[in-house]
Amino acid sequence: MTTQYLLDTSVVSSIAPGRAGMDEGFLNWLIVTLPRTHMSSVSVFEIEQGICKLERAGARARAEVMRQWLGRLLEQFNGTRMLPMDAEVAREAGRLSDWALARGVHPGTADIMIAATATTHGLVLLTHNLKHFVPLEIDAIDPSTLPG
């Protein structure tokens, strides 16, 4: 079976327009692997929130660039590759959140929901924030460790 991946918001944001220091090896790997990568609707929420913050701060031109980029992302990850926060994922998120709280950690609601999306769908999570996901003991890797 071929490995399927879920992109954490930190990884999606790392390929946003204007981001310096993009890892070209990872970008090339991502292009080849794109049919096996998925995105969570929770990441759309986080990106939209960031765009609204830019607008509120008066960075309207940057916000417009980001809004157009988000539109292209939504086209790229249409259909079954954009994973919703449905009842099954919500139940898994509740379980993961309780499990984390019982151990004295809580990486944040959005990260819990993204982790639950990955585990519910049997996906490996690609994240630049392993410290948020290691306590949840899910299958997560930093893309900088991928061959490329």
PDB file of N, CA and C in Angstrom, residues 3 10 12 20 31 34 37 48 56 60 84 87 98-99 101 108 125-126 135:
ATOM      1  N   THR A   3       1.877   5.048   0.791  1.00  0.00           N
ATOM      2  CA  THR A   3       1.622   5.986   1.882  1.00  0.00           C
ATOM      3  C   THR A   3       0.865   7.203   1.371  1.00  0.00           C
ATOM      4  N   SER A  10       1.136  24.162   8.919  1.00  0.00           N
ATOM      5  CA  SER A  10       2.507  24.678   8.908  1.00  0.00           C
ATOM      6  C   SER A  10       3.217  24.341   7.603  1.00  0.00           C
ATOM      7  N   VAL A  12       1.566  23.628   4.622  1.00  0.00           N
ATOM      8  CA  VAL A  12       0.863  24.363   3.570  1.00  0.00           C
ATOM      9  C   VAL A  12       1.350  25.813   3.555  1.00  0.00           C
ATOM     10  N   ALA A  20      10.068  32.915   2.275  1.00  0.00           N
ATOM     11  CA  ALA A  20      11.498  32.739   2.003  1.00  0.00           C
ATOM     12  C   ALA A  20      11.957  31.382   2.529  1.00  0.00           C
ATOM     13  N   ILE A  31       5.349  17.847  -5.396  1.00  0.00           N
ATOM     14  CA  ILE A  31       4.764  17.846  -6.740  1.00  0.00           C
ATOM     15  C   ILE A  31       4.550  16.418  -7.225  1.00  0.00           C
ATOM     16  N   LEU A  34       1.816  14.744  -4.938  1.00  0.00           N
ATOM     17  CA  LEU A  34       0.557  15.476  -4.802  1.00  0.00           C
ATOM     18  C   LEU A  34      -0.705  14.615  -4.880  1.00  0.00           C
ATOM     19  N   THR A  37      -1.511  13.319  -1.455  1.00  0.00           N
ATOM     20  CA  THR A  37      -1.562  14.250  -0.334  1.00  0.00           C
ATOM     21  C   THR A  37      -2.963  14.812  -0.181  1.00  0.00           C
ATOM     22  N   GLU A  48      -7.585  31.103   6.283  1.00  0.00           N
ATOM     23  CA  GLU A  48      -8.564  32.195   6.139  1.00  0.00           C
ATOM     24  C   GLU A  48      -8.464  33.168   7.310  1.00  0.00           C
ATOM     25  N   ARG A  56      -7.276  43.128   8.305  1.00  0.00           N
ATOM     26  CA  ARG A  56      -7.543  43.974   9.459  1.00  0.00           C
ATOM     27  C   ARG A  56      -6.353  44.869   9.778  1.00  0.00           C
ATOM     28  N   ARG A  60      -3.787  44.883   2.691  1.00  0.00           N
ATOM     29  CA  ARG A  60      -4.798  44.399   1.742  1.00  0.00           C
ATOM     30  C   ARG A  60      -4.190  43.727   0.511  1.00  0.00           C
ATOM     31  N   PRO A  84     -13.036  16.887   5.397  1.00  0.00           N
ATOM     32  CA  PRO A  84     -13.851  17.733   6.272  1.00  0.00           C
ATOM     33  C   PRO A  84     -13.722  17.351   7.743  1.00  0.00           C
ATOM     34  N   ALA A  87     -18.395  14.144  11.664  1.00  0.00           N
ATOM     35  CA  ALA A  87     -18.680  13.561  12.980  1.00  0.00           C
ATOM     36  C   ALA A  87     -17.634  12.535  13.398  1.00  0.00           C
ATOM     37  N   ASP A  98      -8.992  14.471  25.051  1.00  0.00           N
ATOM     38  CA  ASP A  98      -9.074  13.949  26.416  1.00  0.00           C
ATOM     39  C   ASP A  98      -7.801  13.199  26.788  1.00  0.00           C
ATOM     40  N   TRP A  99      -7.301  12.395  25.845  1.00  0.00           N
ATOM     41  CA  TRP A  99      -6.077  11.627  26.079  1.00  0.00           C
ATOM     42  C   TRP A  99      -4.921  12.573  26.393  1.00  0.00           C
ATOM     43  N   LEU A 101      -5.095  15.811  27.462  1.00  0.00           N
ATOM     44  CA  LEU A 101      -5.344  16.512  28.720  1.00  0.00           C
ATOM     45  C   LEU A 101      -5.036  15.636  29.924  1.00  0.00           C
ATOM     46  N   GLY A 108      -3.507  22.443  21.304  1.00  0.00           N
ATOM     47  CA  GLY A 108      -4.441  23.402  20.724  1.00  0.00           C
ATOM     48  C   GLY A 108      -5.514  22.685  19.925  1.00  0.00           C
ATOM     49  N   LEU A 125       0.867  12.409   8.905  1.00  0.00           N
ATOM     50  CA  LEU A 125       0.818  13.865   8.977  1.00  0.00           C
ATOM     51  C   LEU A 125       2.193  14.447   8.689  1.00  0.00           C
ATOM     52  N   LEU A 126       2.256  15.393   7.743  1.00  0.00           N
ATOM     53  CA  LEU A 126       3.482  16.139   7.474  1.00  0.00           C
ATOM     54  C   LEU A 126       3.358  17.477   8.169  1.00  0.00           C
ATOM     55  N   PRO A 135       3.268  14.520  21.361  1.00  0.00           N
ATOM     56  CA  PRO A 135       2.545  14.078  22.560  1.00  0.00           C
ATOM     57  C   PRO A 135       1.266  13.284  22.254  1.00  0.00           C
TER      58      PRO A 135
END
